[in-house]
Coordinates of C-alpha atoms in Angstrom, one line a residue:
Chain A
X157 CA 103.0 90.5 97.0
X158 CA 101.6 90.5 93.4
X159 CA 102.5 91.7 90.4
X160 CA 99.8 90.7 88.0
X161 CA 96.2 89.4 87.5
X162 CA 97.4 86.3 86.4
X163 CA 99.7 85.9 89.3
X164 CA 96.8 87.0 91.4
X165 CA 94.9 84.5 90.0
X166 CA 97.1 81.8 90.7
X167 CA 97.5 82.4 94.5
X168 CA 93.6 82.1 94.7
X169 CA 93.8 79.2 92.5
X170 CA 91.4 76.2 94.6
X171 CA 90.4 78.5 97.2
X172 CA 87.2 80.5 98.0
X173 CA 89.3 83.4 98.5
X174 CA 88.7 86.8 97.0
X175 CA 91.0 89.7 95.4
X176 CA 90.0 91.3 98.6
X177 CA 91.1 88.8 100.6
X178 CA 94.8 88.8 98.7
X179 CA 95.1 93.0 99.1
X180 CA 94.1 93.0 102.7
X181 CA 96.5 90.5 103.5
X182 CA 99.1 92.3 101.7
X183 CA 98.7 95.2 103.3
X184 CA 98.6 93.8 107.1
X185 CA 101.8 92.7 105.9
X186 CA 103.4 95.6 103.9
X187 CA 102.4 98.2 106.0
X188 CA 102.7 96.2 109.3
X189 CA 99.3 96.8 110.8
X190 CA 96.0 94.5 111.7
X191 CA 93.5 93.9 109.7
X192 CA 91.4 96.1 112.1
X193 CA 93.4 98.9 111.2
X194 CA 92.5 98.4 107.4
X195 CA 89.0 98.3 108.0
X196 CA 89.3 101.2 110.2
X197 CA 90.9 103.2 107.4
X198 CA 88.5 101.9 104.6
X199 CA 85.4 102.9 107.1
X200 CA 87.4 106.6 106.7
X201 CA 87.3 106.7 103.0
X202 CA 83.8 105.3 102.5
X203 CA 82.7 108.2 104.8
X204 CA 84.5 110.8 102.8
X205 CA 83.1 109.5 99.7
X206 CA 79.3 108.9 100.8
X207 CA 79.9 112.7 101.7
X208 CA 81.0 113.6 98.9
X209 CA 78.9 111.6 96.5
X210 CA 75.9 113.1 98.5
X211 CA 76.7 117.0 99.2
X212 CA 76.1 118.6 95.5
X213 CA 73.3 116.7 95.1
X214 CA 70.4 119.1 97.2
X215 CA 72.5 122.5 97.1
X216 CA 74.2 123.9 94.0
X217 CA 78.1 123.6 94.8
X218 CA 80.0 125.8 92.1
X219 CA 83.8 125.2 91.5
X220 CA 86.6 127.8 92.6
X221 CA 87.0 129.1 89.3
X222 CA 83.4 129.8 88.7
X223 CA 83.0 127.9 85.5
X224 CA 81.2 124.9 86.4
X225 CA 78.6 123.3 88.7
X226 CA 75.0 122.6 89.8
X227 CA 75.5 119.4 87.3
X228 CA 74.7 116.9 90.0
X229 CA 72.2 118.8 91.4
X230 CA 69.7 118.5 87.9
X231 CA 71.1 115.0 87.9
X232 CA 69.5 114.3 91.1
X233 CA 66.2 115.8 90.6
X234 CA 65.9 114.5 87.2
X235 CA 66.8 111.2 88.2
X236 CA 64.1 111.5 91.1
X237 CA 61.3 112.3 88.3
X238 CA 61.9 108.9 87.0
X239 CA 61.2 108.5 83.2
X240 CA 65.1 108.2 82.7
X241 CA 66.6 106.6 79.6
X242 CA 68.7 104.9 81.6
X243 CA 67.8 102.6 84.7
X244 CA 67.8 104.4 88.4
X245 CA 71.3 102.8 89.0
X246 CA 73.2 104.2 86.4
X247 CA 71.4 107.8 86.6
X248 CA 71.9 108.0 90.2
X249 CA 75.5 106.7 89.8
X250 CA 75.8 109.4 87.5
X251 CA 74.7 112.0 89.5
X252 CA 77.1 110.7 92.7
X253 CA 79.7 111.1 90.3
X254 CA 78.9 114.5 89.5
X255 CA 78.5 115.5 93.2
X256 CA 81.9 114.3 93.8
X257 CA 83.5 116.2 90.9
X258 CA 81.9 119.0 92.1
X259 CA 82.8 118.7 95.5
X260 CA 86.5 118.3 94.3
X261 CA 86.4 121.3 92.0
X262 CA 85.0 123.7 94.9
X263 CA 88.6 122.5 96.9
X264 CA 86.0 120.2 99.6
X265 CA 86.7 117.4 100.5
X266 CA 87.2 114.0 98.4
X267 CA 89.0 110.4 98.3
X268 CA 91.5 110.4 95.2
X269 CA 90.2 107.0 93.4
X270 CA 93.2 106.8 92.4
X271 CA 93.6 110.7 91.6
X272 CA 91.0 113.3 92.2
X273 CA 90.3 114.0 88.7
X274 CA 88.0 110.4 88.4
X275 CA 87.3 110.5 92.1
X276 CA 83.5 109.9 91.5
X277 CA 83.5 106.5 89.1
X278 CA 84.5 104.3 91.9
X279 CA 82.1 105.7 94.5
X280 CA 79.1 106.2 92.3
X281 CA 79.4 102.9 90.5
X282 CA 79.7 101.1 94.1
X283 CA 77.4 103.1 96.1
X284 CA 74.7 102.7 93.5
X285 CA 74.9 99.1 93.1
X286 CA 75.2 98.6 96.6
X287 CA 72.2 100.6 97.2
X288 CA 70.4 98.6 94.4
X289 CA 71.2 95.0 96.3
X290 CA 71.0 96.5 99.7
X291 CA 74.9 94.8 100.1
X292 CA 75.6 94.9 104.1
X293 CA 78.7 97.4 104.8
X294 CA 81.3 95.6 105.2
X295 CA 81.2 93.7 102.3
X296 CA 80.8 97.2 100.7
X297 CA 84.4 97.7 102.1
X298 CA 85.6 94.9 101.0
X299 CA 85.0 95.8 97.5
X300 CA 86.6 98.7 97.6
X301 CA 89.9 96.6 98.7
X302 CA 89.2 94.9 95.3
X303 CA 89.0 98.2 94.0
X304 CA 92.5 99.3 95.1
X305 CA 93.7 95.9 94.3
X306 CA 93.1 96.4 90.3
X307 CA 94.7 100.3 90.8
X308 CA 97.7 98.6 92.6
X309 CA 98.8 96.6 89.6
X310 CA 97.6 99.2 87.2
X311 CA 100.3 101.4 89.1
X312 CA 102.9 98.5 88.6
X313 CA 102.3 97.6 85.1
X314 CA 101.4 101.7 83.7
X315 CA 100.3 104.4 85.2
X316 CA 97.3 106.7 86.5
X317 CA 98.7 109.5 85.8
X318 CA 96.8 111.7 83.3
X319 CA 100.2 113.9 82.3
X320 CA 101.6 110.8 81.4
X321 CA 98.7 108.4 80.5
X322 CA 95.6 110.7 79.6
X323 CA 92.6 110.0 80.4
X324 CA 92.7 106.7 80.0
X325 CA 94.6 106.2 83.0
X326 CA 92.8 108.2 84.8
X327 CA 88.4 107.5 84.2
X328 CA 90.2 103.9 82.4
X329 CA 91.6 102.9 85.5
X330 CA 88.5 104.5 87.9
X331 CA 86.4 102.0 86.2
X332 CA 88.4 99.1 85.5
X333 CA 88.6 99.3 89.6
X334 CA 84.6 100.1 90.0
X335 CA 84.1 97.0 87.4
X336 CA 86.3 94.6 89.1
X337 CA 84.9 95.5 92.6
X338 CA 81.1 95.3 92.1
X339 CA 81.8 91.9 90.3
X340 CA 83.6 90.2 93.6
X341 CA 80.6 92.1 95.7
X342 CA 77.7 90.6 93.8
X343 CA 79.5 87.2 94.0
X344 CA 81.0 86.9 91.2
X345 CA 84.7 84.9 90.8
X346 CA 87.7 86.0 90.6
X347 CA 88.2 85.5 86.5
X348 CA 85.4 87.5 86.3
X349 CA 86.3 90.6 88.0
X350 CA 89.7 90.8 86.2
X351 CA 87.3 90.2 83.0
X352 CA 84.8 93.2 83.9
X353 CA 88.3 95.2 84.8
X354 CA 90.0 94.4 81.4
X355 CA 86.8 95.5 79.4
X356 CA 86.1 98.9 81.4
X357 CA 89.6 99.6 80.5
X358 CA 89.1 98.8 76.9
X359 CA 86.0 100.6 76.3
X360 CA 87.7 104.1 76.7
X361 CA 91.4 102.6 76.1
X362 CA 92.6 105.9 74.3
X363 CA 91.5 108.6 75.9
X364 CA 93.1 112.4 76.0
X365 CA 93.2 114.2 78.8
X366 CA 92.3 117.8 77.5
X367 CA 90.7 119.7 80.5
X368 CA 89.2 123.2 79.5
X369 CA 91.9 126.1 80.9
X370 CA 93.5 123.0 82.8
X371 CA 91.2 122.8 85.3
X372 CA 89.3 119.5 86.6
X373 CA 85.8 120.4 85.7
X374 CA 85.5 120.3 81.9
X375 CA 85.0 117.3 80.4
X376 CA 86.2 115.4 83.9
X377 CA 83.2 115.7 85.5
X378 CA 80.6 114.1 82.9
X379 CA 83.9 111.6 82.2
X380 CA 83.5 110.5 85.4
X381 CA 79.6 110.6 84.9
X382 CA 79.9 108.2 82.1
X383 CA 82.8 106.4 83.4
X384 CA 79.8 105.1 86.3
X385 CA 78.0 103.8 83.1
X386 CA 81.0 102.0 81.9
X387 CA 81.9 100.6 84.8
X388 CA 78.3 98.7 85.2
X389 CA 78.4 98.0 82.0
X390 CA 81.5 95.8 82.3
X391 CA 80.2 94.0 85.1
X392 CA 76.9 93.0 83.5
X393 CA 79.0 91.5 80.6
X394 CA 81.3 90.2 82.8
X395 CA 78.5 88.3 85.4
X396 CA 76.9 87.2 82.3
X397 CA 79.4 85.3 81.4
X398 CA 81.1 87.0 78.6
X399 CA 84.8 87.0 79.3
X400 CA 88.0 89.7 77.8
X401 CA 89.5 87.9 74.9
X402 CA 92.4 89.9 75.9
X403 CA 93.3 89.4 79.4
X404 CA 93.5 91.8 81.9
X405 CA 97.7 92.0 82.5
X406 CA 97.8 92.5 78.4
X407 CA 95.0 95.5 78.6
X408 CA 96.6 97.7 80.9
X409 CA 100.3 96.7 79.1
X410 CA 98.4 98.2 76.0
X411 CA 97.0 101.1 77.6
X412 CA 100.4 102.2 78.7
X413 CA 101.8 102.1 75.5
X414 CA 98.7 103.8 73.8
X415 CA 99.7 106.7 76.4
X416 CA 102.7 106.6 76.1
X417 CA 102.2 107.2 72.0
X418 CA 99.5 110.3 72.9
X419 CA 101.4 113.5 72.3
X420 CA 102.1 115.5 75.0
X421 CA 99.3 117.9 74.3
X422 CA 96.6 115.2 75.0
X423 CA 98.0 114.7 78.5
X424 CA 96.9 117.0 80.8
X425 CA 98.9 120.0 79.3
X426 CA 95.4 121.7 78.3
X427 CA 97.5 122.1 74.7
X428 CA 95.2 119.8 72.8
X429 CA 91.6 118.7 72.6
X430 CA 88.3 120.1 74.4
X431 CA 91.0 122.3 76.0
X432 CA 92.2 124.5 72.5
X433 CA 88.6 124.8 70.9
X434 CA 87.3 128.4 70.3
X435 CA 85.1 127.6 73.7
X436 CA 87.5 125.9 75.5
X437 CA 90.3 128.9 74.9
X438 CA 87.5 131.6 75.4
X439 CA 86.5 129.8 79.0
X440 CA 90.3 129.7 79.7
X441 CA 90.5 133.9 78.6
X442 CA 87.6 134.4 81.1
X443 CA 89.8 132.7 84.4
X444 CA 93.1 134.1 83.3
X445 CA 92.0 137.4 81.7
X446 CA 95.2 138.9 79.4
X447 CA 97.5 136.6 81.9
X448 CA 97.7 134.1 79.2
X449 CA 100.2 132.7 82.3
X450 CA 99.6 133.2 85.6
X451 CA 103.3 133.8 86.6
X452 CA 102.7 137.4 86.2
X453 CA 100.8 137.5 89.2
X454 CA 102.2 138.4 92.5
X455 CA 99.3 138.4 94.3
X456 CA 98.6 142.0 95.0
X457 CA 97.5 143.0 91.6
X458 CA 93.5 143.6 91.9
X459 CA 92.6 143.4 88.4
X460 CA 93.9 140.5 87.0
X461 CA 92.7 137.3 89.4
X462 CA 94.9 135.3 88.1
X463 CA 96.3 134.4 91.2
X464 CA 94.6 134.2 94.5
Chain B
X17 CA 108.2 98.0 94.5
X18 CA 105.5 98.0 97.5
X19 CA 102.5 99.7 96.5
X20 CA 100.0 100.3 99.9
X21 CA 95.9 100.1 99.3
X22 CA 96.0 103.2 100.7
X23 CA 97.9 105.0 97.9
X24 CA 95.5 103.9 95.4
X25 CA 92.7 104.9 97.6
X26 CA 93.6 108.0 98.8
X27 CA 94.4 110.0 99.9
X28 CA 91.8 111.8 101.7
X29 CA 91.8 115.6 100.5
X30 CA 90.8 118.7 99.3
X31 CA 90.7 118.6 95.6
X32 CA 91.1 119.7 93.3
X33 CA 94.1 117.6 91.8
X34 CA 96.1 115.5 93.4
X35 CA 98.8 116.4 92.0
X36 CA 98.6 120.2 91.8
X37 CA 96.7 120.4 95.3
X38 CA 97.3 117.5 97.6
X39 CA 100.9 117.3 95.8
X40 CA 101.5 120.9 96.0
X41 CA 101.0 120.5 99.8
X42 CA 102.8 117.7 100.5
X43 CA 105.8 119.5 99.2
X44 CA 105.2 122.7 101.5
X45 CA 104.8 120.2 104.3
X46 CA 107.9 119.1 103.5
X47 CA 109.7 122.7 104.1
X48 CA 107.5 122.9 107.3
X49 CA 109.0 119.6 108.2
X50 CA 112.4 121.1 107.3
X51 CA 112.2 124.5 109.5
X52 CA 110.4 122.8 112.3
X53 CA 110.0 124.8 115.4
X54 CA 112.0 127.9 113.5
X55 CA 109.5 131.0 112.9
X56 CA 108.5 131.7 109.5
X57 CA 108.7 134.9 108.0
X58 CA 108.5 135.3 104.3
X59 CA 108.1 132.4 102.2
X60 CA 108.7 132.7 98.2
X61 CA 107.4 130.0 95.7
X62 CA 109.3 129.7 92.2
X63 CA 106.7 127.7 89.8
X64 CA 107.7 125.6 86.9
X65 CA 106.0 124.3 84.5
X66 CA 102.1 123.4 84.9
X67 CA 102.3 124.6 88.4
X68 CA 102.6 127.9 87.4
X69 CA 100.6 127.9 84.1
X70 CA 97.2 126.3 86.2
X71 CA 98.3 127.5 90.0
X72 CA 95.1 129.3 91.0
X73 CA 92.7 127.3 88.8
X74 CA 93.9 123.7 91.1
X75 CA 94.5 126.3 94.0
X76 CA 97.9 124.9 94.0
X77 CA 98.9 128.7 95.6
X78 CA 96.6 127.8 98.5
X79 CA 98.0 124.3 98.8
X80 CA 101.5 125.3 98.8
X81 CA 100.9 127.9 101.8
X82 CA 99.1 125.6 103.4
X83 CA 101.6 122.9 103.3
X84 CA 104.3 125.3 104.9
X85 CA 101.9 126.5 107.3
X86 CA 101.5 122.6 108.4
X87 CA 98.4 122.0 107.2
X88 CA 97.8 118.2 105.9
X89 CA 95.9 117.4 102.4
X90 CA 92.6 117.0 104.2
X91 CA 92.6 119.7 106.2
X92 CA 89.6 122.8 105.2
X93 CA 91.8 125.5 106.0
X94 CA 93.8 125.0 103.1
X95 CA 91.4 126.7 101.2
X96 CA 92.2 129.8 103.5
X97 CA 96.0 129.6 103.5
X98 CA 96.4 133.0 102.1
X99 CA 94.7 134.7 104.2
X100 CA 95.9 132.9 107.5
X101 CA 99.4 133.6 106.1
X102 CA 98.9 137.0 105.9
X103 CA 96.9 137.5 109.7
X104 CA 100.2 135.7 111.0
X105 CA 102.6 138.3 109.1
X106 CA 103.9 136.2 107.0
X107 CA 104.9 137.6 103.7
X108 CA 104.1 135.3 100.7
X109 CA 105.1 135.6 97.2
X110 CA 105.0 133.5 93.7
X111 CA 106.7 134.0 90.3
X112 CA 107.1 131.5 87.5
X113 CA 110.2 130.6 86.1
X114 CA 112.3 128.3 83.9
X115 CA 114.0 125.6 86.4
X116 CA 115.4 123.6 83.6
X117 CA 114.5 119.6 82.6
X118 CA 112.9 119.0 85.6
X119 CA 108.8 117.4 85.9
X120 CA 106.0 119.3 84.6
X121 CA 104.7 120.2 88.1
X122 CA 108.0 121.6 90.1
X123 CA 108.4 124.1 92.6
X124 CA 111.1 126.0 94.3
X125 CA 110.7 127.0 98.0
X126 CA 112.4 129.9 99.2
X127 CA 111.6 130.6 103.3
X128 CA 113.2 133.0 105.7
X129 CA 112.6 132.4 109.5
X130 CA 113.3 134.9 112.3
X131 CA 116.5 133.6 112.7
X132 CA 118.1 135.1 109.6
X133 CA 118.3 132.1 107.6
X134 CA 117.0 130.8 104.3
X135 CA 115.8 127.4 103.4
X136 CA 115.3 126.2 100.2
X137 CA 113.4 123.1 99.1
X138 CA 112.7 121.9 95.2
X139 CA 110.3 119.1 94.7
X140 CA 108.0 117.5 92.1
X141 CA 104.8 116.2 91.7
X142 CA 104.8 113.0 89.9
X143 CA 101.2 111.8 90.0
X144 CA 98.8 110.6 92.2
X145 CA 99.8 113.1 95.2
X146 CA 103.0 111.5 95.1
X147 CA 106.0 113.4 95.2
X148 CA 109.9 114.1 94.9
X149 CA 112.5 116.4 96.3
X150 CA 114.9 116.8 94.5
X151 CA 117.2 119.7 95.9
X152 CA 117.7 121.0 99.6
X153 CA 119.8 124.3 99.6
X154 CA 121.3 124.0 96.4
X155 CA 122.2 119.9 96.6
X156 CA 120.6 117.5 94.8
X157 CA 118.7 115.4 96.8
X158 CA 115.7 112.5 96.3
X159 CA 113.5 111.8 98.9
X160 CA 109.5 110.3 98.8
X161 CA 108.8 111.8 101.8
X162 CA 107.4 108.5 102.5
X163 CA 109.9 108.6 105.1
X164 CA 111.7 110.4 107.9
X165 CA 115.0 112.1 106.7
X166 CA 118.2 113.3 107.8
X167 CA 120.6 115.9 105.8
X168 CA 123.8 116.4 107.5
X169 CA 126.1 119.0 106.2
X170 CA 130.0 118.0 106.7
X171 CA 132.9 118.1 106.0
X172 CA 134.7 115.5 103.3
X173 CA 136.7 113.3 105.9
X174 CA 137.8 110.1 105.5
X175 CA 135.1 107.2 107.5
X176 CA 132.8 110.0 108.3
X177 CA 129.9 108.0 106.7
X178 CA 130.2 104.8 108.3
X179 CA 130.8 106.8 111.6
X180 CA 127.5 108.3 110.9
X181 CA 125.7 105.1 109.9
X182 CA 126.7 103.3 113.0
X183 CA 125.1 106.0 115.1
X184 CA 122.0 105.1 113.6
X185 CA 122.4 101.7 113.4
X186 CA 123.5 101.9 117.5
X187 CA 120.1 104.1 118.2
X188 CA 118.3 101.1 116.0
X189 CA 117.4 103.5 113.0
X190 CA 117.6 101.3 110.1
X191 CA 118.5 102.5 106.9
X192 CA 115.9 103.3 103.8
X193 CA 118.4 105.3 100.9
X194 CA 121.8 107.8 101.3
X195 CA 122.7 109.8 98.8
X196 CA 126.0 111.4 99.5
X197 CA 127.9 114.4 97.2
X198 CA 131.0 116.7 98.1
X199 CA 132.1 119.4 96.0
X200 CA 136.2 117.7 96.4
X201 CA 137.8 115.7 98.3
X202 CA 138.3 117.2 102.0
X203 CA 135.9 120.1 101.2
X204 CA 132.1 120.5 101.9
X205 CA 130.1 117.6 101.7
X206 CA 126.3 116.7 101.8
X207 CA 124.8 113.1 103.3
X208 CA 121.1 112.9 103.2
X209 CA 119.6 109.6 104.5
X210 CA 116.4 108.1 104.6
X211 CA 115.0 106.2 107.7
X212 CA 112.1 103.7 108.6
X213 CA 111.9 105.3 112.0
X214 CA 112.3 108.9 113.0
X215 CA 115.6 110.8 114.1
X216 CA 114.6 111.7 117.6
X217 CA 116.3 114.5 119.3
X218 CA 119.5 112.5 121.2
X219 CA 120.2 110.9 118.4
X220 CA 120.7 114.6 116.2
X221 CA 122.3 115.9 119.2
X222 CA 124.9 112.8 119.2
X223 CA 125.1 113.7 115.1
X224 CA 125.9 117.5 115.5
X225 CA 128.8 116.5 118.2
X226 CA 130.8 115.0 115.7
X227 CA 133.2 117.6 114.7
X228 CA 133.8 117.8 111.3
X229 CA 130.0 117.6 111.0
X230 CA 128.3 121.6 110.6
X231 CA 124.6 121.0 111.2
X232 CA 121.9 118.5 110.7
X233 CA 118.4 119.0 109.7
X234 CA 115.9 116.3 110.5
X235 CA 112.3 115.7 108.9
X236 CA 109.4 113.7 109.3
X237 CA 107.6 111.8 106.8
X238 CA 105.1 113.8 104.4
X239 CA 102.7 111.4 103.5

């Protein structure tokens, strides 16, 4: 077991052994199974995600409340004109990101990475990169071991809980575990990965959580656009050699504190933010009509559709 | 604290929030758990909090009746709970209410089965799909779900939980967490008991023989 990077980093200390290689193990033992089994059940997950990081991108997939989608769909097709700002791996990172919010906010099928609200960072930013460098599966799998590696101490030391960390916890930790995975799968060390995890969680380190009418569309869905950018970001600076000056156990340490000091209506109360703008309370109007609450609703009432 | 890959990634389901969908549906599982092979009849939600202010929005409704239909987070008919309720005749109902200082996303379960009986069930979503029970008909209780239960209704007798321990320990059912209450001394009492392995049928039959205990509920893991 592990309780921090740095105790992480000690265990590898000497060896050519990867994060990967310390979270697989841990799991064989902690959940008594085979390493077969692992890879059995990552195969599962990067099916699910390659699904989902795929389906909005060719038809327009609008979410269950009617507000949102069709995103990843101009993504895609502006991204296959070329003559992006951006290079073809961020854009069509981007636009996987977008398909899986989409996905999500229709009630299809997803892989919470770690929640569903930033459940298209971590396969966007991997698929994208993996696409770019043509990485053979299975070390794509192992990187997303490294992945959950980086959420299982966030989920030790803080939190990825938007309601009680905003955002940050959520698209922070998304792309502190995107960073730190793409790092070990282009060969990067160890040091490195916790570096390009430390600095993903940094750039947004203060985050609300303020979705429009409380709903995961808006701003989650171009968050976890963005969050694909971030994520690459921190692992060019990180395989260029530029390291965190703080180190990764101190960065998420501060992150929980910064969310533990947001006030409650910047965590995923929709009582602050995007979420209390004119717009943002006029979308809100238009889901919940007069129902300002949908406890009124017992189902049977036609006009209100507040409620089924 | 043991933290698996798998909770991090994962888990695999229909969004949209993990913890007003997958959450919300872990916790009806948890009452389908509870009322096993009974038939259900009506089923009532009480909605605290976020759950009731955002419950269509993150189709947290849909996940709920799922859940107490059976269905697991991944599974695409959750998205057509309400109406496979109501094609089995079974009568569903929501209102939102106070429940006092309990987490943001909490729900009360109320279900009747055709044997005349009610079965109530509070739990919380904490984050990350993850949840909490917190009350089984009317006692306190706090279970993951990340394991198989037992709740054994008795009454207050001195030795009654070690006799009820050993049982397990005999049928090689180790121990996870009890949490025992009574209202006094002699009176009603509640044991509820986690397990690594599951309470099969011979060993609840060998439970409800002993006489001072009334009846015992069994229920598999959620998650």
């Amino acid at each position: 077991m592990y309780f921090s990077a740095k105790e992480m980093l000690a265990q590898l200390e000497g060896s050519d052994k990867r994060i990967c290689d310390l979270v697989i193990k841990n799991e064989v033992e902690i959940s008594e199974t085979t390493r077969e089994k692992v890879f059995e059940m990552l195969e599962e997950r990067y099916q699910v995600m390659y699904n989902s990081a795929h389906e909005a991108l060719e038809k327009e997939i609008r979410s269950l409340s009617g507000l949102t989608g069709g995103s990843a769909k101009k993504m895609w097709e502006y991204c296959k004109k070329g003559n992006t700002i951006c290079d073809n791996t961020i854009i069509r990172g981007a636009a996987y990101a977008l398909s899986c919010l989409e996905v999500n906010a229709s009630m299809g099928l997803i892989v919470a990475a770690p929640t569903a609200g930033a459940c298209g960072i971590l396969p966007g930013a991997l698929l994208t990169t993996a696409e770019k460098y043509d990485i053979p599966h299975e070390q794509v799998l192992e990187a997303l071991a490294t992945a959950s590696g980086i959420g299982q101490l966030i989920v030790k030391k803080a939190t990825v809980s938007g309601a009680e960390g905003g955002c940050q916890a959520e698209c922070g930790s998304a792309a502190s575990m995107a960073a730190a995975a793409i790092v070990e799968m282009l060969g990067g060390t160890p040091a490195q990965a916790f570096d390009a995890a430390a600095i993903a969680m940094q750039n947004i380190m203060g985050l609300v959580c303020d979705p429009v009418a409380g709903l995961v569309e808006m701003p989650c869905a171009k968050r976890n656009a963005s969050g694909v950018a971030n994520a690459l970001v921190s692992a060019d600076l990180a395989l260029s050699g530029i390291f965190s000056e703080v180190p990764f156990d101190e960065v998420i340490e501060a992150m929980y504190k910064v969310g533990k000091a947001l006030p409650s209506t910047l965590r995923e109360t929709a009582l602050g933010g995007l979420a209390t703008t004119p717009t943002g309370l006029a979308m809100k109007e238009k889901i919940y009509g007069n129902h300002a609450e949908a406890s009124a609703c017992t189902g049977n009432c036609a006009s209100c559709g507040g409620c089924n | 604290m043991n933290i698996s890959m798998f909770d991090i990634l994962g888990p695999i389901m229909i969004g949209p929030s993990s913890s007003h969908t997958a959450g919300a549906q872990r916790i009806g599982k948890a009452m389908y758990n509870m009322i096993s092979d009974k038939q259900l009849v009506a089923v009532h939600f009480i909605l605290h909090g976020s759950f009731h202010l955002t419950l269509r929005g993150h189709g947290t409704d849909r996940a709920l009746v799922g859940g107490v239909l059976g269905m697991n987070a991944y599974d695409p008919q959750i998205k057509d709970s309400l109406q496979i309720a109501k094609e089995r005749g079974i009568e569903v109902s929501f209102e939102g209410a106070d429940l006092g200082d309990v987490h943001p996303n909490t729900v009360q379960i109320i279900a009747q089965t055709s044997d005349g009986k009610t079965t109530s069930l509070t739990g919380s979503s904490i984050g990350g799909a993850n949840i909490e029970i917190i009350n089984i008909n009317g006692t306190p209780a706090k279970f993951s779900g990340k394991y198989p239960a037992v709740v054994i209704d008795h009454t207050d007798r001195l030795g009654i939980i070690s006799h009820i321990t050993s049982i397990l320990a005999i049928n090689q059912i180790n121990i996870v967490t009890v949490l025992h209450s009574r209202e006094n001394k002699g009176k009603e009492a509640v044991i509820m008991i986690e397990t690594d392995t599951p309470i099969d049928a011979s060993v609840k039959r060998e439970l409800e023989s002993m006489s001072a205990v009334h009846s015992v509920v069994t229920m598999e893991r959620v998650i």
